[in-house]
CSV table of C-alpha atoms in Angstrom, one decimal:
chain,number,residue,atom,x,y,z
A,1,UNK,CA,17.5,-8.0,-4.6
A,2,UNK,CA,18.5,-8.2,-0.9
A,3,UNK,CA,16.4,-6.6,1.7
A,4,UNK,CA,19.1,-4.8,3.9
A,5,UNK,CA,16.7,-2.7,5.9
A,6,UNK,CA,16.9,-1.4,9.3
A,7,UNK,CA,13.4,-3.8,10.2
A,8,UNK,CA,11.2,-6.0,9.5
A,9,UNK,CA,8.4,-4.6,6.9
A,10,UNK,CA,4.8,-3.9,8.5
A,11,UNK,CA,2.3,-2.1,7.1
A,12,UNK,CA,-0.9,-0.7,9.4
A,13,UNK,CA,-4.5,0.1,7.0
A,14,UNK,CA,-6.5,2.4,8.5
A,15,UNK,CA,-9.7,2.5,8.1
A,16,UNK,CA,-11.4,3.2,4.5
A,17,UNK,CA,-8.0,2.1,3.0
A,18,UNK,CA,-8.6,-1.9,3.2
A,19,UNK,CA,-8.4,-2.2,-0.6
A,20,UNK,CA,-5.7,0.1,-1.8
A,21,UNK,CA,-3.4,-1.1,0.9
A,22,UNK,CA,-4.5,-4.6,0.0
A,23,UNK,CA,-3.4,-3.9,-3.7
A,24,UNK,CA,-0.1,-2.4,-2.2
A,25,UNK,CA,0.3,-5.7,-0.1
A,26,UNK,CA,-0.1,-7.6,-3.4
A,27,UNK,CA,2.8,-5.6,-5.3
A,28,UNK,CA,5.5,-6.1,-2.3
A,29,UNK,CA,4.1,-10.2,-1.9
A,30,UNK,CA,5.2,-10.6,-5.7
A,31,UNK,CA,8.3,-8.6,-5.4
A,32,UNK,CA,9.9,-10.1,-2.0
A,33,UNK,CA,8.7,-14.2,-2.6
A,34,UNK,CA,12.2,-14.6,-4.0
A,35,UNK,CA,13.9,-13.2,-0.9
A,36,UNK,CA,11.8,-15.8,1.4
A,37,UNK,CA,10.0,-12.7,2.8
A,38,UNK,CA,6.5,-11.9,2.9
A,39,UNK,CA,4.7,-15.3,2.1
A,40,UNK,CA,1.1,-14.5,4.2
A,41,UNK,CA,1.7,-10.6,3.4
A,42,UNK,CA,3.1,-7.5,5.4
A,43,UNK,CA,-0.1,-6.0,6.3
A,44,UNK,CA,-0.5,-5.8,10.4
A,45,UNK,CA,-3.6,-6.7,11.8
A,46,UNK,CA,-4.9,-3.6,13.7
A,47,UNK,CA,-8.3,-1.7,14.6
A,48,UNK,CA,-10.1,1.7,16.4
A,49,UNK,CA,-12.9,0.7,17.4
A,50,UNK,CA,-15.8,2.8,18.8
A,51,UNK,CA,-17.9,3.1,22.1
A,52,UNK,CA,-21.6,3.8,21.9
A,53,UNK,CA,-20.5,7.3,23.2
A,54,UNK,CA,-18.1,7.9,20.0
A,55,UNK,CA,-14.6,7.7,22.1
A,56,UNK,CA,-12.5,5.4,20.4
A,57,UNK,CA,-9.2,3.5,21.2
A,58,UNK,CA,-6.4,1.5,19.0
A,59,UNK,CA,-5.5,-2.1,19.2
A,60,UNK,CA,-2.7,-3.7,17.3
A,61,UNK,CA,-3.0,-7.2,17.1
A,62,UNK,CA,0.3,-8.5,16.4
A,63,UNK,CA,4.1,-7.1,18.3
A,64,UNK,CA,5.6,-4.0,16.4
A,65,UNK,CA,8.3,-4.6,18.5
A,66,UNK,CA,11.3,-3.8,15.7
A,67,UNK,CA,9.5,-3.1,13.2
A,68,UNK,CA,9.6,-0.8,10.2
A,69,UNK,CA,6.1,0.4,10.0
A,70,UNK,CA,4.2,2.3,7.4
A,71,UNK,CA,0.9,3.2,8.4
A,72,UNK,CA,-1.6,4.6,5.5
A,73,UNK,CA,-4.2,6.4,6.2
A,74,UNK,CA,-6.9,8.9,3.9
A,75,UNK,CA,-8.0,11.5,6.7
A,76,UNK,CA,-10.9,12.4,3.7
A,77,UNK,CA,-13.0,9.0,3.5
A,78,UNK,CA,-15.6,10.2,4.7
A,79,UNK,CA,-17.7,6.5,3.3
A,80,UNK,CA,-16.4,5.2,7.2
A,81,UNK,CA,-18.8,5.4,9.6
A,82,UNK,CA,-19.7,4.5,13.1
A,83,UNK,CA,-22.4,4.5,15.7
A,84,UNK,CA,-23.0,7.0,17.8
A,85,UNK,CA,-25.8,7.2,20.6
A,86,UNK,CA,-27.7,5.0,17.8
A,87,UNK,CA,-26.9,6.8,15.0
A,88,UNK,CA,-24.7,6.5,11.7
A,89,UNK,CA,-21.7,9.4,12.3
A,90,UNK,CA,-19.6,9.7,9.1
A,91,UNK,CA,-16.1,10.0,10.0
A,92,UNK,CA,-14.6,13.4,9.7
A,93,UNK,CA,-10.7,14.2,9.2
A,94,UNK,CA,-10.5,14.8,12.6
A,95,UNK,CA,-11.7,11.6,13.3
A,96,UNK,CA,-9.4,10.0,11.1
A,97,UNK,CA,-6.4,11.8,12.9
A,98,UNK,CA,-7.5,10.9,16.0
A,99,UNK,CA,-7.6,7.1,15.1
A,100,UNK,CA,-4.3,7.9,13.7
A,101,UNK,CA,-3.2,9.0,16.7
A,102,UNK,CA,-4.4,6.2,18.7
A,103,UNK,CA,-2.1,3.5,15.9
A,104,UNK,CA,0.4,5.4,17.1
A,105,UNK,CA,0.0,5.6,20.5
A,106,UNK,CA,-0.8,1.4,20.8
A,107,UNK,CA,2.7,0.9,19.0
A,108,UNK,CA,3.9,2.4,21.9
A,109,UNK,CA,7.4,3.3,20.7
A,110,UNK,CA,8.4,0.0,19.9
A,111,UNK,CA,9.0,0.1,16.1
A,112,UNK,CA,12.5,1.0,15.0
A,113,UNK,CA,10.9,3.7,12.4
A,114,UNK,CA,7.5,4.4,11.8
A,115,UNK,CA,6.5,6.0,8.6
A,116,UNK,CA,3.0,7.9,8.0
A,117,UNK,CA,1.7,7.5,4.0
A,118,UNK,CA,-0.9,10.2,4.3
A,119,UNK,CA,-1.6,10.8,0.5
A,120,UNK,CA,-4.1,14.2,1.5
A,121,UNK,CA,-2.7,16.1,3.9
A,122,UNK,CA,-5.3,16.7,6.6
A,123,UNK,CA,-5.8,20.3,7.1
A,124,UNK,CA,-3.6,20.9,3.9
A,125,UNK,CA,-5.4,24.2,2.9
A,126,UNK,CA,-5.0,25.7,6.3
A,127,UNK,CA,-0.6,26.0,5.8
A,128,UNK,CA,-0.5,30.0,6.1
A,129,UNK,CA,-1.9,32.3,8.4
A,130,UNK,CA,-4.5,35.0,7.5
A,131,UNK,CA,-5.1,37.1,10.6
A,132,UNK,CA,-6.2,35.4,13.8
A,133,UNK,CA,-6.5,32.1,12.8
A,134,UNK,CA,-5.1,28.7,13.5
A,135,UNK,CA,-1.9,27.0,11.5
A,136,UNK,CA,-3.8,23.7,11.5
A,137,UNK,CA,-1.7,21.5,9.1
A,138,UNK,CA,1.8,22.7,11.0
A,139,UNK,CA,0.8,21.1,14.4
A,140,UNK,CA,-0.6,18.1,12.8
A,141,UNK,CA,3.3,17.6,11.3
A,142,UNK,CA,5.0,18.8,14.6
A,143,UNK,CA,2.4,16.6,17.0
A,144,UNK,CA,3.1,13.4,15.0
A,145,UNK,CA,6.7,14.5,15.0
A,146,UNK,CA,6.5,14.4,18.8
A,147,UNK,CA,5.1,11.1,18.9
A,148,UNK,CA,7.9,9.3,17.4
A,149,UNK,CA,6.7,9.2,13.5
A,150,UNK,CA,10.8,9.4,11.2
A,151,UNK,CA,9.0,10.6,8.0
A,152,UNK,CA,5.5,11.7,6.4
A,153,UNK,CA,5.2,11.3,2.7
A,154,UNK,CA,2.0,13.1,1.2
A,155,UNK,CA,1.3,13.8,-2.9
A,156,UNK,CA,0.9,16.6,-4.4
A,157,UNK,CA,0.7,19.1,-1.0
A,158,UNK,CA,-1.6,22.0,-1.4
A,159,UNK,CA,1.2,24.0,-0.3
A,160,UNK,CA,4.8,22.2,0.2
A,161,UNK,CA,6.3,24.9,2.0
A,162,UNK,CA,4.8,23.6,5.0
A,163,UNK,CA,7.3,21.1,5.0
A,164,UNK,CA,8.9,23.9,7.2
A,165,UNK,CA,7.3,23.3,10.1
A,166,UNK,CA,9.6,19.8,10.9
A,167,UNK,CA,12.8,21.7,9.7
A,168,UNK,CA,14.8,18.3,10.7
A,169,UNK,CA,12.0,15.4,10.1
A,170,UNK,CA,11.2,13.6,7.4
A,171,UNK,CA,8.6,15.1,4.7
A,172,UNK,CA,8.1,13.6,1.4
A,173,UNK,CA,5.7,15.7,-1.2
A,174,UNK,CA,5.2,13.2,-4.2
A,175,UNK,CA,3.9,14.1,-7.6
A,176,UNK,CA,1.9,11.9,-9.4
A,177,UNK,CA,2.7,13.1,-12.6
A,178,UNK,CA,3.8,10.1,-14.6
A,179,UNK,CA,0.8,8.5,-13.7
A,180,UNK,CA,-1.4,11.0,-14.8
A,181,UNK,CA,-0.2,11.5,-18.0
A,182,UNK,CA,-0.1,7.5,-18.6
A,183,UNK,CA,-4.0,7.4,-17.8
A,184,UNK,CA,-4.2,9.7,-20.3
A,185,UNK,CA,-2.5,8.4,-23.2
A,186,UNK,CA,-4.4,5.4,-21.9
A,187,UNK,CA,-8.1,6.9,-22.1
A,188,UNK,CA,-7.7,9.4,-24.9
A,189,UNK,CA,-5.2,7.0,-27.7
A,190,UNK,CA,-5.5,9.8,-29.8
A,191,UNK,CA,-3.9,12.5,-28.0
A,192,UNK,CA,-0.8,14.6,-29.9
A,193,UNK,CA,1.0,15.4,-26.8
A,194,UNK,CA,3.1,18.6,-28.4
A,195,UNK,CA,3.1,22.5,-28.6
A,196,UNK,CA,1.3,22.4,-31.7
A,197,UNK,CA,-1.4,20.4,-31.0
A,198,UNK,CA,-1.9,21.1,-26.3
A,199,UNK,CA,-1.6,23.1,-24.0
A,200,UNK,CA,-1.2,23.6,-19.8
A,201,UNK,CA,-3.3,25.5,-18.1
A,202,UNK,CA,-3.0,26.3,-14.7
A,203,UNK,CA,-6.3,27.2,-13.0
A,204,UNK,CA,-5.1,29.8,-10.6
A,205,UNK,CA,-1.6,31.2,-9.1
A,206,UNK,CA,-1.0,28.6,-6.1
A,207,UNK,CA,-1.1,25.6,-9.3
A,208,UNK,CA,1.9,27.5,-11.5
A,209,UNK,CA,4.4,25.4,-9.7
A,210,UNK,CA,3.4,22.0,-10.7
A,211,UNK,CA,2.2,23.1,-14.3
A,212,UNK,CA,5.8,24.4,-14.9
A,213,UNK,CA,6.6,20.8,-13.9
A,214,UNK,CA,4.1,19.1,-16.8
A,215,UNK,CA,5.0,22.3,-19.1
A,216,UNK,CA,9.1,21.6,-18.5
A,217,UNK,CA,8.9,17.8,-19.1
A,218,UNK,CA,6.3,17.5,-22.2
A,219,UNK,CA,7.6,20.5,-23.8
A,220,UNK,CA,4.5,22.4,-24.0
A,221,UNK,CA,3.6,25.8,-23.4
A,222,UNK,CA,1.8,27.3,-20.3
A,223,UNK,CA,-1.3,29.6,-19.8
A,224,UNK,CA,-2.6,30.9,-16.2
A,225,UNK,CA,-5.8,32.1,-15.3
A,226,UNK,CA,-5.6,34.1,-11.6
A,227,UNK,CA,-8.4,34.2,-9.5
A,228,UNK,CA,-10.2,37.6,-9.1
A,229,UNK,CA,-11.6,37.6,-5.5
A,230,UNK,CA,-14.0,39.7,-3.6
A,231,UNK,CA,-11.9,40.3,-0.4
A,232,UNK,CA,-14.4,42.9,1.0
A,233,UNK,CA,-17.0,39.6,2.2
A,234,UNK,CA,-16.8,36.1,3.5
A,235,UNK,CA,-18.5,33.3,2.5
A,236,UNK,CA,-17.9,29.8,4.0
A,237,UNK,CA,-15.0,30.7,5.2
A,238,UNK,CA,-13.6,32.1,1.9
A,239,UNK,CA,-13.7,35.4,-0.1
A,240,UNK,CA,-16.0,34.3,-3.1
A,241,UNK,CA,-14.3,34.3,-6.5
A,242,UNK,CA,-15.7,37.2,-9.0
A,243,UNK,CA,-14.3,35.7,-12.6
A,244,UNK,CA,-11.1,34.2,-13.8
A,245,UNK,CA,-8.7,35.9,-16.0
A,246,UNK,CA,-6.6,34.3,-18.5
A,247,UNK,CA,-3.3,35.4,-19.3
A,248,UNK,CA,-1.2,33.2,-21.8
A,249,UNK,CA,-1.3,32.2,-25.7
A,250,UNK,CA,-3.7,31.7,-28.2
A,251,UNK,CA,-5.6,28.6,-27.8
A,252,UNK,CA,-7.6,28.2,-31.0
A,253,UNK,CA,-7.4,24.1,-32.5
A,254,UNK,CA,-5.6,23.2,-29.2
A,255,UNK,CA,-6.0,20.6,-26.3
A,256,UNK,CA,-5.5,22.2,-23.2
A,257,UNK,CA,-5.0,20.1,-19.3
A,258,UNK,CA,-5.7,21.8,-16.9
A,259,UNK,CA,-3.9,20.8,-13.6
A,260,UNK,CA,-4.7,21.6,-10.0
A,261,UNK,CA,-3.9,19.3,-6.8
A,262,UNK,CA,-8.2,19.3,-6.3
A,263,UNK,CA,-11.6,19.4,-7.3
A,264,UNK,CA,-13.3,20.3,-4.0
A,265,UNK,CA,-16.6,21.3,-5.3
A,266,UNK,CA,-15.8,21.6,-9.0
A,267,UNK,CA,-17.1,25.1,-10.0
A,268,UNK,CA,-13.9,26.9,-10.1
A,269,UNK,CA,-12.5,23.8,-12.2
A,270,UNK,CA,-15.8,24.0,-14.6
A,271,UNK,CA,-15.4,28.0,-14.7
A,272,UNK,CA,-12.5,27.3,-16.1
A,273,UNK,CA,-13.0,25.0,-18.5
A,274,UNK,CA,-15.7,27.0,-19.7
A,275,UNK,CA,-13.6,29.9,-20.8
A,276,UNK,CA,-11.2,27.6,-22.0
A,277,UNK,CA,-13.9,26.4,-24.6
A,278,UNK,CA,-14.4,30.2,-25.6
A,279,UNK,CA,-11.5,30.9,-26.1
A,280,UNK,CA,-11.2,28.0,-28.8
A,281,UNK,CA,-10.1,25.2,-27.3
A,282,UNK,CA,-10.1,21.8,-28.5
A,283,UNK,CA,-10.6,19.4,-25.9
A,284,UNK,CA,-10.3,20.2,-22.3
A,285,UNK,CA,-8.8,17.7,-19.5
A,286,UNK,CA,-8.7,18.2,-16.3
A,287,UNK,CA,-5.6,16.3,-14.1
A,288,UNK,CA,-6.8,16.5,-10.4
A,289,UNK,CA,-5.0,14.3,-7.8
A,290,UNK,CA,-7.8,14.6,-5.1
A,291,UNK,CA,-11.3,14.2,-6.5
A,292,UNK,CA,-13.4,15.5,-3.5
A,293,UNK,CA,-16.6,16.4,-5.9
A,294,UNK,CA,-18.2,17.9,-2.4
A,295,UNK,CA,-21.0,19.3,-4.0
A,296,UNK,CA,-21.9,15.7,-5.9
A,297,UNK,CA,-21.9,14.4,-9.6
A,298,UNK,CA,-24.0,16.7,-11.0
A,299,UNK,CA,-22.6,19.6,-12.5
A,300,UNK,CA,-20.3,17.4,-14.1
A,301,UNK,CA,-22.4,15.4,-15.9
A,302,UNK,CA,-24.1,18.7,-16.7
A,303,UNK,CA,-21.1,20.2,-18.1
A,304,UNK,CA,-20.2,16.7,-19.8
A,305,UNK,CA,-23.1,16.9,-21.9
A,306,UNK,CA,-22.8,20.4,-22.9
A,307,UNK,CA,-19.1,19.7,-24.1
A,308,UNK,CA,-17.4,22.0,-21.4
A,309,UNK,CA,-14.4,19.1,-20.6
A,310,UNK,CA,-13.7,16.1,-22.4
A,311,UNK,CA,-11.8,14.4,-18.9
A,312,UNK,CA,-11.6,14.4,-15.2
A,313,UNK,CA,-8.3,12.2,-14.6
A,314,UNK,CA,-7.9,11.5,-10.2
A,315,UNK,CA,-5.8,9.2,-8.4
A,316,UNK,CA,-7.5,6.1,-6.0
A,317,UNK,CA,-5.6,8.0,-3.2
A,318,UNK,CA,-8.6,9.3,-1.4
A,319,UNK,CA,-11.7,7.7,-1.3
A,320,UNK,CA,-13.9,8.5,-4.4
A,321,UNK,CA,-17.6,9.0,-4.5
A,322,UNK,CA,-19.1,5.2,-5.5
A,323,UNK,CA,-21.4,7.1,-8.1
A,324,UNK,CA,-18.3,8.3,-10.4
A,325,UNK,CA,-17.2,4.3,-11.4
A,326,UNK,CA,-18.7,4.2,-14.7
A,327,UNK,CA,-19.0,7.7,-15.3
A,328,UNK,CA,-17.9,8.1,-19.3
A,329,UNK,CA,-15.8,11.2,-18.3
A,330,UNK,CA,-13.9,10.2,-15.0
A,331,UNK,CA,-10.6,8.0,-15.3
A,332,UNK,CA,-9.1,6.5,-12.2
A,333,UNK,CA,-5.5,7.1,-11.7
A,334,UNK,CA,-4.3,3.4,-9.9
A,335,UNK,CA,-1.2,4.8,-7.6
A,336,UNK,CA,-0.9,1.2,-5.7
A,337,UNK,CA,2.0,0.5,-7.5
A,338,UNK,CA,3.4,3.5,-7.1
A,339,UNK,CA,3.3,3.2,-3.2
A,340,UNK,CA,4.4,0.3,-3.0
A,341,UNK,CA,7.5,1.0,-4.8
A,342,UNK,CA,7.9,4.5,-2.5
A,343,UNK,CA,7.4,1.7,0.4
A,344,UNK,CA,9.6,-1.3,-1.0
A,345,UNK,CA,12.4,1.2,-1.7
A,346,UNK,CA,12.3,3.4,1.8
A,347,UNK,CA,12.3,-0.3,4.0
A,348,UNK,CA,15.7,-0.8,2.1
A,349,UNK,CA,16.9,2.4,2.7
A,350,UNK,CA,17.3,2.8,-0.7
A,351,UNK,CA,17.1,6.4,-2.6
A,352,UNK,CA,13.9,7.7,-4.0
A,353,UNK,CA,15.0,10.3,-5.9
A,354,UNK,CA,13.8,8.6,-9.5
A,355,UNK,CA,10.9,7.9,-8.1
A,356,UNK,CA,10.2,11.4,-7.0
A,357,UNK,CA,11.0,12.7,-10.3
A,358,UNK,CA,10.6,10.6,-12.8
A,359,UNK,CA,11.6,12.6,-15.9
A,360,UNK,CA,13.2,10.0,-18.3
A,361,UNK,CA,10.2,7.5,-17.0
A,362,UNK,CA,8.1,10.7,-18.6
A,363,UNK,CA,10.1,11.1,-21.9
A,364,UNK,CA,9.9,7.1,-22.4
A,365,UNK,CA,6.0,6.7,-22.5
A,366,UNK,CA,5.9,10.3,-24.5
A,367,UNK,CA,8.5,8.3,-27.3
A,368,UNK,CA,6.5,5.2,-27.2
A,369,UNK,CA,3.1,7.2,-27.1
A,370,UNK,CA,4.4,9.2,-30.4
A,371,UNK,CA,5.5,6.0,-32.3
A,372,UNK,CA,2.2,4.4,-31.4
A,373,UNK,CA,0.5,7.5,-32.6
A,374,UNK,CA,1.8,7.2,-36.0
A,375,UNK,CA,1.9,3.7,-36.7
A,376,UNK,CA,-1.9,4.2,-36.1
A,377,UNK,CA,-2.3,7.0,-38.4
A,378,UNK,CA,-0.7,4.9,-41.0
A,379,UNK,CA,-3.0,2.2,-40.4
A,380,UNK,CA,-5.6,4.4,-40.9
A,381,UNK,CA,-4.4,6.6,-44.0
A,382,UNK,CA,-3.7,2.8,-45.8
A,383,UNK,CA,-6.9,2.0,-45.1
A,384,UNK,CA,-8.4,5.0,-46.6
């Protein structure tokens, strides 16, 4: 292929993102050695560090000065610290924006495009206004607007509509959905992907949109629970949900996935899953893209045991709690190829339409997955 883009490729890691960006790094080395182009890597040798007092600045190592930049960054890795009057401080998301701020800010306007990869958008769940309060997630989009950033691409958006708020910018929401269903066929062989056999299930009213999405492209038919709330008291900043209704088919003998964009701290997601089980489901999977798991492990493993969910699948997007690698119901979603092909395709100014929706992508694993499945069920009846 030749590389007709508008600059030369850099890519910024901020910090907590060393080894997915590394992984990303490795995918564009392998795909450009032909073209004579990245030989020692694209990644940009940058850093924010911190005074004793917690102020922080930005230094880029290397000149940006042309450059088509794509800085990562996961605003939710909270497994970053730094010191603080003596003590350990684990960064928050505003710390991570600030820092991402500063990147910006030490390019100083010298890149020909700059391009934020923020895969969680930070303040996501604060897009729409409920009396006097704050619109958090717009002026994050509009401030890094104003500092010179051409596009923002972020996955699976809590709410996408906030794209709104840069009218004439670049926004990107991607949808791991491929992915996610290829873990599954991965981790679960077994699986009869069809409206006889599963089932979508949408955990609430804001997740219809992308269950429509699975439901459209596997052929399968959809199920919604809606969240009955107590709106007359607050409680952590939220009305407290009473019980979930379910309003769909019969369930009886059938997988069900449930998908949702995150598992904050998991008992909504669990909830769920329960009724699911009484109301005779099979096995339950759950297809999150952020795996927060705020509240800990616990309730998980708890729920595990007891047979409430059969799967938690969750992208390497974020950072993930070091206690779920190994865990026998948690399979990690690897998207570094898949940002590195958003990434190799965007420096070329090429289209990434197919790559936003990947439909016949979708429909070619589900044909390989079926043929698979049967060759193996007449293994298995021969054998009998």
């Amino acid at each position: 292929m030749k590389y007709n883009n508008c600059g030369e490729l850099a890519v910024i890691s901020m910090k907590g993102c060393e080894t997915f960006c590394n992984q990303v790094d490795n995918y564009l080395k392998e795909w450009r050695k032909h073209g004579g182009q990245g030989e020692h890597g694209f990644l940009a040798s940058a850093d924010c560090p911190r005074f004793g007092s917690g102020e922080g600045k930005a230094i880029i190592h290397e000149s940006m000065r042309g450059k088509d930049v794509y800085i990562i960054c996961d605003v939710f890795n909270y497994g970053v610290t730094y010191k603080m009057y003596g003590q350990n401080v684990p960064m928050s998301p505003d710390d991570h924006y600030a820092d991402l701020k500063r990147i910006i800010a030490a390019i100083g306007g010298k890149a020909k495009r700059i391009t934020v990869i923020m895969p969680m958008l930070y303040e996501g769940r604060q897009h729409k206004r409920s009396g006097r309060e704050s619109l958090d997630c717009a002026l994050m989009l509009q401030e890094l607007v104003s500092m010179g950033v051409s596009n923002i691409l972020t996955f699976d958006a809590h709410d996408s509509r906030i794209s709104n708020a840069i009218p004439l910018s670049g926004f990107d929401n991607v949808q791991p959905t491929y992915q996610m269903i290829k873990a599954l066929v991965r981790a679960v062989p077994d699986v009869q992907i069809d409206k006889d056999h599963m089932a979508i299930i949408s955990p609430d009213e804001g997740a219809m949109s992308r269950c429509m999405y699975y439901s459209s492209v596997l052929g399968l038919d959809i199920g919604m629970f809606y969240k009955r709330r107590n709106y007359s008291i607050v409680i952590n900043g939220r009305n407290p949900i009473e019980a979930h209704e379910y309003l769909g088919q019969d369930l009886h003998g059938k997988d069900a996935i449930v998908v949702d964009d995150m598992i904050s701290s998991g008992d909504s997601m669990l909830d769920v899953c329960r009724q699911l089980k009484e109301r005779g489901a099979n096995r339950v999977f759950c297809c999150a893209t952020f795996g927060l798991f705020t509240e800990g492990c616990d309730n998980f493993d708890k729920a595990f045991k007891e047979g409430v969910f059969d799967r938690v699948l969750s992208t390497n997007l974020i950072y993930h709690r070091p206690e779920l690698t190994g865990k026998p119901w948690f399979v990690d979603v690897n998207m570094c190829k898949y940002v590195a092909y958003l990434i190799d395709s965007l420096n070329d100014d090429a289209t990434i339409s197919s790559l936003l929706n990947p439909v016949k992508r979708i429909q070619t694993l589900m044909e390989k997955h079926r043929k698979d499945l049967e060759t193996q069920l007449k293994i298995d009846f021969d054998k009998k």
